[in-house]
CSV table of C-alpha atoms and ligand atoms in Angstrom, one decimal:
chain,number,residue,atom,x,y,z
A,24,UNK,CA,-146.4,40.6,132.8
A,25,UNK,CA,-148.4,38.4,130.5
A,26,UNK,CA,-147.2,36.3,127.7
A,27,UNK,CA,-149.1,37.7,124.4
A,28,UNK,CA,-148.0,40.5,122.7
A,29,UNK,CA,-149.5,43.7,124.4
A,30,UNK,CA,-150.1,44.9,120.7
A,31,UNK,CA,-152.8,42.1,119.9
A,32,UNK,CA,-155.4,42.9,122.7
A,33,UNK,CA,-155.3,46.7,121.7
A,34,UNK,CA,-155.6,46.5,118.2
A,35,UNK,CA,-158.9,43.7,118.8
A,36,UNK,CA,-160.2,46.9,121.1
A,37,UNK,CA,-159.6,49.8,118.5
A,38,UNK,CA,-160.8,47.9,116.0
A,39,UNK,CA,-164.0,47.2,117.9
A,40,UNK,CA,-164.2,50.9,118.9
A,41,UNK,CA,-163.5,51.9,115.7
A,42,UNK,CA,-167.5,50.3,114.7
A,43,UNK,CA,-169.4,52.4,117.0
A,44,UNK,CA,-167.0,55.4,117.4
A,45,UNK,CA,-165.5,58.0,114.9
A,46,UNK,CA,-161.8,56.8,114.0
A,47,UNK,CA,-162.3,55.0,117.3
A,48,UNK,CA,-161.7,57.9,119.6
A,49,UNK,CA,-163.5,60.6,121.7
A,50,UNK,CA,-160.7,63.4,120.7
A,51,UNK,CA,-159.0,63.4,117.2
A,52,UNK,CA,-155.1,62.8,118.7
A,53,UNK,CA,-155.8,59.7,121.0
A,54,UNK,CA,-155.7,57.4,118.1
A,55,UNK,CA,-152.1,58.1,117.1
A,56,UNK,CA,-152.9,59.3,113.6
A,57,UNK,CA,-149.8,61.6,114.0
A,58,UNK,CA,-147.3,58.6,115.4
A,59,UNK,CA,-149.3,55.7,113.3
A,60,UNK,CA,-150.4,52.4,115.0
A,61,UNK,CA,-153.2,51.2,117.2
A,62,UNK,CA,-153.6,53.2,120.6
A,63,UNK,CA,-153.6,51.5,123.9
A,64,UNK,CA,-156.6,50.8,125.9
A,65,UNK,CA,-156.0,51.8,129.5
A,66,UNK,CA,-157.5,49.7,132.3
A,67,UNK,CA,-156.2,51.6,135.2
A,68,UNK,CA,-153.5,54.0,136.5
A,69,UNK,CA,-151.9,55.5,139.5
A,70,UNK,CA,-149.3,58.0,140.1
A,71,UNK,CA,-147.1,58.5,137.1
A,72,UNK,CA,-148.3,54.6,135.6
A,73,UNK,CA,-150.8,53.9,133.5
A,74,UNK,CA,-151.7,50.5,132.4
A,75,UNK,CA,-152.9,49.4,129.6
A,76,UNK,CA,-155.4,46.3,129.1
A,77,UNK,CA,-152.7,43.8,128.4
A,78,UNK,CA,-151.5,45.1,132.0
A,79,UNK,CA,-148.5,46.6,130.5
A,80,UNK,CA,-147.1,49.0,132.5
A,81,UNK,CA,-146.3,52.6,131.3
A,82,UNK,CA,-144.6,55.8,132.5
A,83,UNK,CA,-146.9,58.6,131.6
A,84,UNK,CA,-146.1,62.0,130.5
A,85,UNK,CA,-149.1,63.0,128.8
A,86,UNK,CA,-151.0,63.2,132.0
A,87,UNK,CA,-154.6,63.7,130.8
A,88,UNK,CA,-152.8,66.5,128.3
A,89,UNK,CA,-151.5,68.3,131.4
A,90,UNK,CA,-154.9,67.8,133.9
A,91,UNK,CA,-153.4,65.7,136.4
A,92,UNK,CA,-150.6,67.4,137.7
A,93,UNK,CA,-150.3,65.5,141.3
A,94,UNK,CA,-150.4,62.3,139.4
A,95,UNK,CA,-153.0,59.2,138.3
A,96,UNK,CA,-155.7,58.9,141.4
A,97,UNK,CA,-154.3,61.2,144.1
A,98,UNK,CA,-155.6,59.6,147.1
A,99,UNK,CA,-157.2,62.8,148.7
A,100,UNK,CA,-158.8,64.0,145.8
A,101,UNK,CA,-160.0,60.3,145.1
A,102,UNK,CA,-161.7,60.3,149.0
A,103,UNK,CA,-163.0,63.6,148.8
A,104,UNK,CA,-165.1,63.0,145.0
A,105,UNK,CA,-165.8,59.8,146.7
A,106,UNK,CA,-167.3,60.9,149.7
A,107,UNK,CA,-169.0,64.0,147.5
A,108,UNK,CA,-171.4,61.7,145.0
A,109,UNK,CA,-173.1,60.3,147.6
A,110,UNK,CA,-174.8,63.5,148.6
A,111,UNK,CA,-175.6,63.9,144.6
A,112,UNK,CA,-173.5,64.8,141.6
A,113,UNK,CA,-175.9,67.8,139.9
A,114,UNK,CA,-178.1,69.9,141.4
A,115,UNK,CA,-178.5,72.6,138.6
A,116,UNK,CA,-178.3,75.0,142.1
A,117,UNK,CA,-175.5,76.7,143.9
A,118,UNK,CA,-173.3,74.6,146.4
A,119,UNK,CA,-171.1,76.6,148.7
A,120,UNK,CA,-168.3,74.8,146.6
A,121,UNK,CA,-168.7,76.4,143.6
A,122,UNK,CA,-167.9,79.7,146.0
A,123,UNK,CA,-165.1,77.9,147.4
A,124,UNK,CA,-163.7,77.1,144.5
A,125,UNK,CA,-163.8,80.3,142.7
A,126,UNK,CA,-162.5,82.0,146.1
A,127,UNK,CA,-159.3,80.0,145.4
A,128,UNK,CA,-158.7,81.1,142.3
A,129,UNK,CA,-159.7,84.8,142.6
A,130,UNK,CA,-156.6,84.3,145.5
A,131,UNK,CA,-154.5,82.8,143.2
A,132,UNK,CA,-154.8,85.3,140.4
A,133,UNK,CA,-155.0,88.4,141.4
A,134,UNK,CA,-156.4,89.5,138.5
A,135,UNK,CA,-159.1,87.6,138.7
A,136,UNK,CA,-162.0,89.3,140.3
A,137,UNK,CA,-165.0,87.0,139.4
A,138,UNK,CA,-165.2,84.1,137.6
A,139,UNK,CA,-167.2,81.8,136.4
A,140,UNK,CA,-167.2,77.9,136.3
A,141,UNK,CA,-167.9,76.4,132.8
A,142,UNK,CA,-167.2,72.9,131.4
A,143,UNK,CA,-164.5,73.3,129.3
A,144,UNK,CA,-161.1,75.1,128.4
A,145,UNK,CA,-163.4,75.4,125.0
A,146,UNK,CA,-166.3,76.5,126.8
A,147,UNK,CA,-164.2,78.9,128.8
A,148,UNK,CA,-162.6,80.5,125.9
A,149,UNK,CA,-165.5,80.8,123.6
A,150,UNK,CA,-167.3,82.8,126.5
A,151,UNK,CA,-164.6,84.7,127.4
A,152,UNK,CA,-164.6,86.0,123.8
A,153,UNK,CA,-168.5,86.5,123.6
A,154,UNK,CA,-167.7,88.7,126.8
A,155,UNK,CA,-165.0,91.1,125.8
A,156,UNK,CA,-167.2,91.8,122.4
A,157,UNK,CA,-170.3,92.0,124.5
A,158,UNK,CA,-167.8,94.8,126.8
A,159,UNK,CA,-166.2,96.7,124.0
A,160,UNK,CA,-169.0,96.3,121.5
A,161,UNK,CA,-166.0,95.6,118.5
A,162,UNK,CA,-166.4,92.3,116.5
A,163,UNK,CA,-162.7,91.4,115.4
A,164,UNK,CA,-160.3,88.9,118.2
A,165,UNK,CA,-156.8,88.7,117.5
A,166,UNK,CA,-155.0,85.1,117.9
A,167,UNK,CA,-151.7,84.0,117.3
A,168,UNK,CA,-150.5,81.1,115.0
A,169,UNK,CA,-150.1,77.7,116.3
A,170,UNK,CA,-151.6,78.8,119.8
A,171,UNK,CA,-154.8,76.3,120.7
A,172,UNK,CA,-158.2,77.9,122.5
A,173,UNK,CA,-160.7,74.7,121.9
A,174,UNK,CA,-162.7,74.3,118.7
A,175,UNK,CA,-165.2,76.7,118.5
A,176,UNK,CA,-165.7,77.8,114.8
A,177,UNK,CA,-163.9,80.9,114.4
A,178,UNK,CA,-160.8,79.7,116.4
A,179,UNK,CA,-160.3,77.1,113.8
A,180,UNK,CA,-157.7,78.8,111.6
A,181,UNK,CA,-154.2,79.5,110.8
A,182,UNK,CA,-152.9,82.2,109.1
A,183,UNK,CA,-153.1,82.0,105.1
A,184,UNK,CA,-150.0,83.3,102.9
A,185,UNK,CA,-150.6,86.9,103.7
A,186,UNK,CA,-149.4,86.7,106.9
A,187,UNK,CA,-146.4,88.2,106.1
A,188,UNK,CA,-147.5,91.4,105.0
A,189,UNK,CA,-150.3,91.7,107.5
A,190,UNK,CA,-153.4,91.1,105.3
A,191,UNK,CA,-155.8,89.3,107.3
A,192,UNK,CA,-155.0,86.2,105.2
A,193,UNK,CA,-156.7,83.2,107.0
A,194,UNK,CA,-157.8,79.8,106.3
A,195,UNK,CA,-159.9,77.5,108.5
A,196,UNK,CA,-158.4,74.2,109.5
A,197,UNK,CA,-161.2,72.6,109.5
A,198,UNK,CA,-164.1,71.9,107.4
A,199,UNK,CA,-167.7,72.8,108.4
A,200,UNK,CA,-166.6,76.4,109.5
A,201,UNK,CA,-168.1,79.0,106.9
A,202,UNK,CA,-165.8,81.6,105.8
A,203,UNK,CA,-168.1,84.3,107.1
A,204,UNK,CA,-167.9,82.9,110.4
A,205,UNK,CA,-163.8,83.6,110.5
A,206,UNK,CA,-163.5,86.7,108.9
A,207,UNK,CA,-163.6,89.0,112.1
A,208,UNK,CA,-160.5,86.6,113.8
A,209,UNK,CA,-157.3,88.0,112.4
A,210,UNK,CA,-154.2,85.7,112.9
A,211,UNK,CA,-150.7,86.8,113.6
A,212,UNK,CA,-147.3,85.1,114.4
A,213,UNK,CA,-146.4,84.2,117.6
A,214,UNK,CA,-144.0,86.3,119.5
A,215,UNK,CA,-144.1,88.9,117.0
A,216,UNK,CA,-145.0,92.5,118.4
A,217,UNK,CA,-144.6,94.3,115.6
A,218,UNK,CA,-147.0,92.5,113.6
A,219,UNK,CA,-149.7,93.0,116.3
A,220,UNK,CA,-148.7,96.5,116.2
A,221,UNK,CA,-149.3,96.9,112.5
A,222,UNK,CA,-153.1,94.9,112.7
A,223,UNK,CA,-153.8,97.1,115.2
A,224,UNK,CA,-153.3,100.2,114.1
A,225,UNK,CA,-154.8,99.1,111.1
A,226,UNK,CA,-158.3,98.0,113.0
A,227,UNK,CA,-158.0,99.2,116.6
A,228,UNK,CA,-161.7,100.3,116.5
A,229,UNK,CA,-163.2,97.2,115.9
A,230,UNK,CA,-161.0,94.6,117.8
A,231,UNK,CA,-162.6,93.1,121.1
A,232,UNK,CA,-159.6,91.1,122.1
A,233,UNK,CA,-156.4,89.6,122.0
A,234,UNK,CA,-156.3,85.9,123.2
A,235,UNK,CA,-152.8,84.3,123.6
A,236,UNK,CA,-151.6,81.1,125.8
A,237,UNK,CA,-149.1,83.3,127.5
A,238,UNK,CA,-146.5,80.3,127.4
A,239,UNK,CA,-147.7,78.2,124.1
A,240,UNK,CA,-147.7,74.3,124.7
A,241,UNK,CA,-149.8,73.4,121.4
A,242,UNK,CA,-147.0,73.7,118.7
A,243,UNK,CA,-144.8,72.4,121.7
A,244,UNK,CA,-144.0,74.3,124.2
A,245,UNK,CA,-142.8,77.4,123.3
A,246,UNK,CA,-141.6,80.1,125.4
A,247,UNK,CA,-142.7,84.2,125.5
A,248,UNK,CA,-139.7,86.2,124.1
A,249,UNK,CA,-139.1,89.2,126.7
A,250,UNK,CA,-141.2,91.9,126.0
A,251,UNK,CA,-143.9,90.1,124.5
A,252,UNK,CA,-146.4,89.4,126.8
A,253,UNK,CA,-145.3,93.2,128.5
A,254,UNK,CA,-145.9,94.6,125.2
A,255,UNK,CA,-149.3,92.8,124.7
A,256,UNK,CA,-150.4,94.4,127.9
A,257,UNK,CA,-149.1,98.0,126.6
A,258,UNK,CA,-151.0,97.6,123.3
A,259,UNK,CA,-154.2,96.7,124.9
A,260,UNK,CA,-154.2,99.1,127.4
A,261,UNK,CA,-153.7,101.9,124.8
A,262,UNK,CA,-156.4,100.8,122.9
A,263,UNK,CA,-159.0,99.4,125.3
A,264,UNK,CA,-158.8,96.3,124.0
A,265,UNK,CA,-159.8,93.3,126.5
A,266,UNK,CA,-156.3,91.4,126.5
A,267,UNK,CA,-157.3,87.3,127.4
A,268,UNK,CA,-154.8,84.9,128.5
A,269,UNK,CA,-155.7,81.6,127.8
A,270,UNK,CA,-153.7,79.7,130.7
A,271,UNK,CA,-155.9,76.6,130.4
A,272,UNK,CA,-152.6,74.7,131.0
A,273,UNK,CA,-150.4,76.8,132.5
A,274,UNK,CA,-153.0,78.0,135.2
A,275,UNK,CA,-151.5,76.4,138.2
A,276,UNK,CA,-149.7,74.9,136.0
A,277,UNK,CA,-146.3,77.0,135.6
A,278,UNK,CA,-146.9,78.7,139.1
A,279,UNK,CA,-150.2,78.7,141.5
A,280,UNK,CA,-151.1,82.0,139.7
A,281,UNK,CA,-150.0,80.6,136.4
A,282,UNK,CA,-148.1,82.3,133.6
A,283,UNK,CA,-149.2,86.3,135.2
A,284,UNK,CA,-147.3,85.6,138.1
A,285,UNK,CA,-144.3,84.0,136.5
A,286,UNK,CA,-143.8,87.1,134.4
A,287,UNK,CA,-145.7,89.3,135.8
A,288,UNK,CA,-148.0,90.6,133.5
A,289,UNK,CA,-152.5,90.6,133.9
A,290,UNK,CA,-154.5,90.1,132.0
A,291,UNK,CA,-157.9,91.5,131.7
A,292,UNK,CA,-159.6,87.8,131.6
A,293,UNK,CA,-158.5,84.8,131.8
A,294,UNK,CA,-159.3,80.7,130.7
A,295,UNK,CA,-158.5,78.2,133.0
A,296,UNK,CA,-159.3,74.2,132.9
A,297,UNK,CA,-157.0,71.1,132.9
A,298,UNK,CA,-155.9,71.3,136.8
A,299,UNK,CA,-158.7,73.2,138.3
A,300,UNK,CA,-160.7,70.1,137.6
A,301,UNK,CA,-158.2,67.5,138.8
A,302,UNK,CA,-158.9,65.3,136.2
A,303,UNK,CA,-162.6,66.0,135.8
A,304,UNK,CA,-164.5,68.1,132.8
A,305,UNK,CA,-164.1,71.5,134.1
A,306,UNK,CA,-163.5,75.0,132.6
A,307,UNK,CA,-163.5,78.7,133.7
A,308,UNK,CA,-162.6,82.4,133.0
A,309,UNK,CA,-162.6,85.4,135.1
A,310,UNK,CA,-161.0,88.5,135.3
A,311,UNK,CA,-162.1,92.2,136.1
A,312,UNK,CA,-165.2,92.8,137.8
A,313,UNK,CA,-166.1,95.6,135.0
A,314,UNK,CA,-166.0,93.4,132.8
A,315,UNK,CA,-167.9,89.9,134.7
A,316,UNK,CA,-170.5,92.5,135.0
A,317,UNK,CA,-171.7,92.4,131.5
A,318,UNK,CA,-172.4,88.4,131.9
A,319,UNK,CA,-176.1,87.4,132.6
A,320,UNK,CA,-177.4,87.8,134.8
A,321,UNK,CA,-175.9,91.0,135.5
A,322,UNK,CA,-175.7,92.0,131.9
A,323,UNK,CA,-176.4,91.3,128.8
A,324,UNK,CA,-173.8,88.7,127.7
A,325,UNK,CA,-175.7,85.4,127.8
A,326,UNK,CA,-173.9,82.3,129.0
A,327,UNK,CA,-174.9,78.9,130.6
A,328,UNK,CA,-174.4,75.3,131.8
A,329,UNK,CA,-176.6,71.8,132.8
A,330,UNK,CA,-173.3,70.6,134.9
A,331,UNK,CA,-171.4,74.4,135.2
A,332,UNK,CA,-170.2,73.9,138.9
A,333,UNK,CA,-171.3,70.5,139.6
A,334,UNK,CA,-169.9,69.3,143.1
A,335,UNK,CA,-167.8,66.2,141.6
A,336,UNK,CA,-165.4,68.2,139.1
A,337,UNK,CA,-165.4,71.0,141.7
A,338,UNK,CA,-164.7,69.0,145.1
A,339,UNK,CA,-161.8,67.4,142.5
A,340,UNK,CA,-160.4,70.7,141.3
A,341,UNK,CA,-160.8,72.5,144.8
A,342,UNK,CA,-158.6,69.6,146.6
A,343,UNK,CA,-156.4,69.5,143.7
A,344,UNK,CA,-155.6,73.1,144.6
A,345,UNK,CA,-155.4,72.9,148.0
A,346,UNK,CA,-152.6,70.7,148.0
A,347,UNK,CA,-150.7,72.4,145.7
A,348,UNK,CA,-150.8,75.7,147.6
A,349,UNK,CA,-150.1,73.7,150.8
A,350,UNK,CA,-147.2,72.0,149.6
A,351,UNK,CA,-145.9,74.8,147.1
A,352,UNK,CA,-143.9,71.9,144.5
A,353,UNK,CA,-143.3,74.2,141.4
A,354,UNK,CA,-139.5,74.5,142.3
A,355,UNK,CA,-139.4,70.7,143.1
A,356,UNK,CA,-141.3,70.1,139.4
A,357,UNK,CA,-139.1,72.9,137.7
A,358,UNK,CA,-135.8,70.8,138.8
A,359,UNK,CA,-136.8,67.7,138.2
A,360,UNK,CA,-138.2,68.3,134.8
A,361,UNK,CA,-134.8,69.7,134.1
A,362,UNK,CA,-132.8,66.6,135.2
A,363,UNK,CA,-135.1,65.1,132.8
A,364,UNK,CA,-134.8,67.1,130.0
A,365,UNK,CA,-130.5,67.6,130.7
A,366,UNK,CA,-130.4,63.7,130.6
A,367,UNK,CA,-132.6,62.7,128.1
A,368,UNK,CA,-130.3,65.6,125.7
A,369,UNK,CA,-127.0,64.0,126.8
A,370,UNK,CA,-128.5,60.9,126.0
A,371,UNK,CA,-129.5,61.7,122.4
A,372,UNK,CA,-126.3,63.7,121.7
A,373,UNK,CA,-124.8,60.6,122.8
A,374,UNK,CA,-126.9,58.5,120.2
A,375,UNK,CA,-126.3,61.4,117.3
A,376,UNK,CA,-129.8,62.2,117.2
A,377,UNK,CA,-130.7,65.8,116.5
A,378,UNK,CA,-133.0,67.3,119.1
A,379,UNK,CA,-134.6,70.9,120.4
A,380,UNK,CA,-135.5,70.6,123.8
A,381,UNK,CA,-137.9,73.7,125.0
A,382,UNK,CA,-138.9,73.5,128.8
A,383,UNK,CA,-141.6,75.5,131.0
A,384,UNK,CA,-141.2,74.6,134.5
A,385,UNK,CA,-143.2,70.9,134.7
A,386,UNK,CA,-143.7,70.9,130.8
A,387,UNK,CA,-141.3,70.2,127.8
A,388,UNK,CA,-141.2,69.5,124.5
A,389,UNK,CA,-138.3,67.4,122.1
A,390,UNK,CA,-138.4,69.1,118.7
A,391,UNK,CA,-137.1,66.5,116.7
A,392,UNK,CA,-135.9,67.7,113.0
A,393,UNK,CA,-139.8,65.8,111.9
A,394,UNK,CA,-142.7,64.3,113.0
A,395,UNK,CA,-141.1,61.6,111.7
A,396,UNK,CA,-138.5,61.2,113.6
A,397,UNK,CA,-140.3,61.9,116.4
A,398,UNK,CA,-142.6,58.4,115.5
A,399,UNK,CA,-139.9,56.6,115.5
A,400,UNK,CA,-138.9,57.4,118.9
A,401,UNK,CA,-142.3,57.5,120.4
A,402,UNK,CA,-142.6,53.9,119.3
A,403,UNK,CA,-139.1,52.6,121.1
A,404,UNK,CA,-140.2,54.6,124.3
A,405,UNK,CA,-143.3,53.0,124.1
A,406,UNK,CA,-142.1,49.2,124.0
A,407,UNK,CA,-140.0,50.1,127.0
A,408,UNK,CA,-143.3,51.4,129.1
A,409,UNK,CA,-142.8,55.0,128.7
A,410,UNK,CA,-145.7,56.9,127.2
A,411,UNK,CA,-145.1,60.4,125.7
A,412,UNK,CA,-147.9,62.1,124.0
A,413,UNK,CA,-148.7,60.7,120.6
A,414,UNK,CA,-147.9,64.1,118.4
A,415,UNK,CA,-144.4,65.5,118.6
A,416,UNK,CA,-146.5,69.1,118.7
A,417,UNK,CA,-148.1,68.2,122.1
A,418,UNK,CA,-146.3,69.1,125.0
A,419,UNK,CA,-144.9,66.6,128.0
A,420,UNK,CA,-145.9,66.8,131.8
A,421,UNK,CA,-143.9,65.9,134.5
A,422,UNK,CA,-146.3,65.3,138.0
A,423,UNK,CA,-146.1,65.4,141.1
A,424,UNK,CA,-146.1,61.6,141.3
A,425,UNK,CA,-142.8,60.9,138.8
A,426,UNK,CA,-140.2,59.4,140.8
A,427,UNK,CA,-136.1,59.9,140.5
A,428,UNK,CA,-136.6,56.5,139.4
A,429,UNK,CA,-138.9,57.0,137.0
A,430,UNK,CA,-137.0,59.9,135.5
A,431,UNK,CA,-134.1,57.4,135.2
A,432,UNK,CA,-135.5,55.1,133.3
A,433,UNK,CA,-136.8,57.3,130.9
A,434,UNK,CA,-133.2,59.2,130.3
A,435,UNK,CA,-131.6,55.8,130.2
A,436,UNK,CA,-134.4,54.6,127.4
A,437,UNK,CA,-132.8,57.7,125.3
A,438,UNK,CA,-129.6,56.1,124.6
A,439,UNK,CA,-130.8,54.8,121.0
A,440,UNK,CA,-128.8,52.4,119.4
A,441,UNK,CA,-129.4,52.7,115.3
B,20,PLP,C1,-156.8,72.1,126.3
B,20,PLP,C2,-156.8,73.5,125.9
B,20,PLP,C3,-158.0,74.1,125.6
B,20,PLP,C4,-159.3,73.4,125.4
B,20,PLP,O1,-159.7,72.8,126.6
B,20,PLP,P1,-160.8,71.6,126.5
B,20,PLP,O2,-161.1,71.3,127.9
B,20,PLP,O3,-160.1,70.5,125.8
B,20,PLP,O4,-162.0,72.1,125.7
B,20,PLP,C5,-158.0,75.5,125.4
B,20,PLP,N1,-156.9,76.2,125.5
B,20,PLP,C6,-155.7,75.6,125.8
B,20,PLP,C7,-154.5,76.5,125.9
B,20,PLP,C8,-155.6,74.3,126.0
B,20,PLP,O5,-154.5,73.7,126.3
């Protein structure tokens, strides 16, 4: 390891960044607004490291927010985009890949009928939307509080005061977004039937969707109470509306067929990105051919892409997902995300710090009793070399690549002296 401080390098980089580029970063939480301090530049990473510029070496739970799931530079998927760009990276034309690719994942969701490729999980969500109002011809989407579906306009917003009493009472959380632009989006709490009950009783004729992360993983992971997701389903189905899953992480994330499998409920479309791209831009939704129908050119739902499909993110995505059905590892994830979790619990019990731990198969979050709290701890783990995601609402990914050892090391860095 080098002999400056690791902090002093960084900072020169932000600061430099920080000329050319909005706060420095190309996405709002990089820059550690939430945690405060300078962010680290990476120069390279492999497996579960990353390392930064000064050549410190991290442990890495963030994981490209939960894209990389068999770790930093997978060899195979490495050769295989390698060997791919030298035949061309865009052709604005079908590739048998594309077909590949979406074969997969029609197999892996059953569900899924068609699909289409896309750029995003923004992209994906956004269309999926335009769809199921295009289908049902109805204007208002339901969402749920504190569940994240990429920023287009009318997904910005949290529920106002009313929530409570049902009122659609919503506020953007961001400026820029006209009012008139969120007033057919009608928040509701998570995990809260009856409230979606009452909204829709109340506007059944007019609402195109309900779009939900079946398991929640930004406000921290948080789990589906029994029924809900069942009762989701039952709702929709009595009143035709199109019910959307947005499994954008958990898509071969939780399970090869994602959250539907693991509790065993379809939806009538579905977002997926992160994984499918292995750790390239990518984005996708699909679901039931009656629906698909109604996208152009086929129907009269108009959607479209320069790089939708383009051989690099989908020879990444495609390999990605052929070794995880080969190798099936979501017990082997499941388990050692629990010895984490069960350790790093002891740990802070053993140090009298308060902490919530909520885990999802591969992905966890520590509620600690504030953000600031959670700071503070951010910044110990970080001076050992172990990187968790800079917001105490973001959730943690264990890969493929994360060793016993490393797992070790991080439980043992929870024993916090005070
Ligand atoms: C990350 C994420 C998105 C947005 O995907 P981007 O590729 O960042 O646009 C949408 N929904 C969920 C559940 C996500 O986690």
């Amino acid at each position: 390891m080098k002999s400056h401080k690791p902090s002093t390098i960084n900072d020169k980089l932000f600061n430099e960044a920080k000329r050319y580029i909005p706060g420095g970063v190309n996405s709002p939480v990089r820059s550690f607004s939430a945690v405060v301090g300078s962010p680290f530049f990476i120069k390279k990473a492999k497996g579960s490291k990353i390392y930064d510029v000064s050549g410190k070496q991290y442990i890495d739970y963030c994981m490209s927010w939960g894209a990389l799931i068999l770790g930093h530079a997978y060899p195979d998927v490495i050769n295989a985009v390698q060997s791919v760009v030298e035949n061309g990276t865009s052709f604005g034309a079908p590739t048998e890949l594309e077909t590949e690719l979406a074969k997969e994942i029609c197999k892996a969701f059953p569900s899924i009928e068609l699909v289409r490729l896309v750029n995003s999980g923004t992209e994906a969500c956004m269309s999926a939307i335009r769809l199921a109002r295009g289908y049902t011809g109805r204007r208002k989407i339901i969402k749920f509080d504190g569940c994240y579906h990429g920023h287009a306009d009318y997904l910005l917003v949290k529920a106002g005061s009313g929530v409570m009493t049902f009122k659609n009472s919503i506020i953007s959380t961001s400026s820029g977004v006209p009012i008139d632009f969120i007033k057919h989006t009608l928040v509701l709490p998570y995990n809260n039937l009856q409230a979606v009950d009452k909204t829709v009783k109340k506007y059944y004729k007019d609402i195109a969707c309900i779009i939900v992360e079946p398991v929640a993983a930004n406000m921290g992971v948080v789990l589906p109470q029994n029924g809900f997701l069942k009762g989701l389903r039952e709702i929709c189905n009595y009143y035709k509306i199109v019910l959307i899953f947005d499994e954008v992480i958990t898509g071969f994330r939780l399970a090869y067929g994602g959250a539907q499998e693991l509790f065993k409920v379809k939806a009538d479309l579905t977002c997926l990105g992160k994984i499918i791209g292995g750790g390239f831009p990518i984005g996708a939704f699909g679901g039931k051919k009656e629906i698909m129908n109604f996208l152009a050119p086929l129907g009269s739902v108009y959607q479209a892409g320069t790089l939708s499909g383009n051989p690099v993110s989908v020879t990444a995505g495609l390999m990605t997902l052929k070794i995880l059905y080969k190798t099936d590892i979501y017990p082997m994830l499941e388990k050692r995300t629990k010895i984490l979790c069960d350790g790093i619990n002891n740990n802070l019990k053993k140090s009298k710090i308060k902490v919530t731990i909520s885990q999802a198969g591969s992905m966890f979050t520590l509620f600690f009793e504030s953000p600031k709290h959670y700071a503070r701890i951010f910044h110990k783990l970080l001076k050992q070399g172990i990187y968790f995601p800079p917001s105490q609402y973001e959730a943690c990914f264990v890969s493929v690549a994360h060793t016993q050892e490393d797992i070790e090391r991080t439980i043992n860095a929870f024993l916090i002296r005070s």
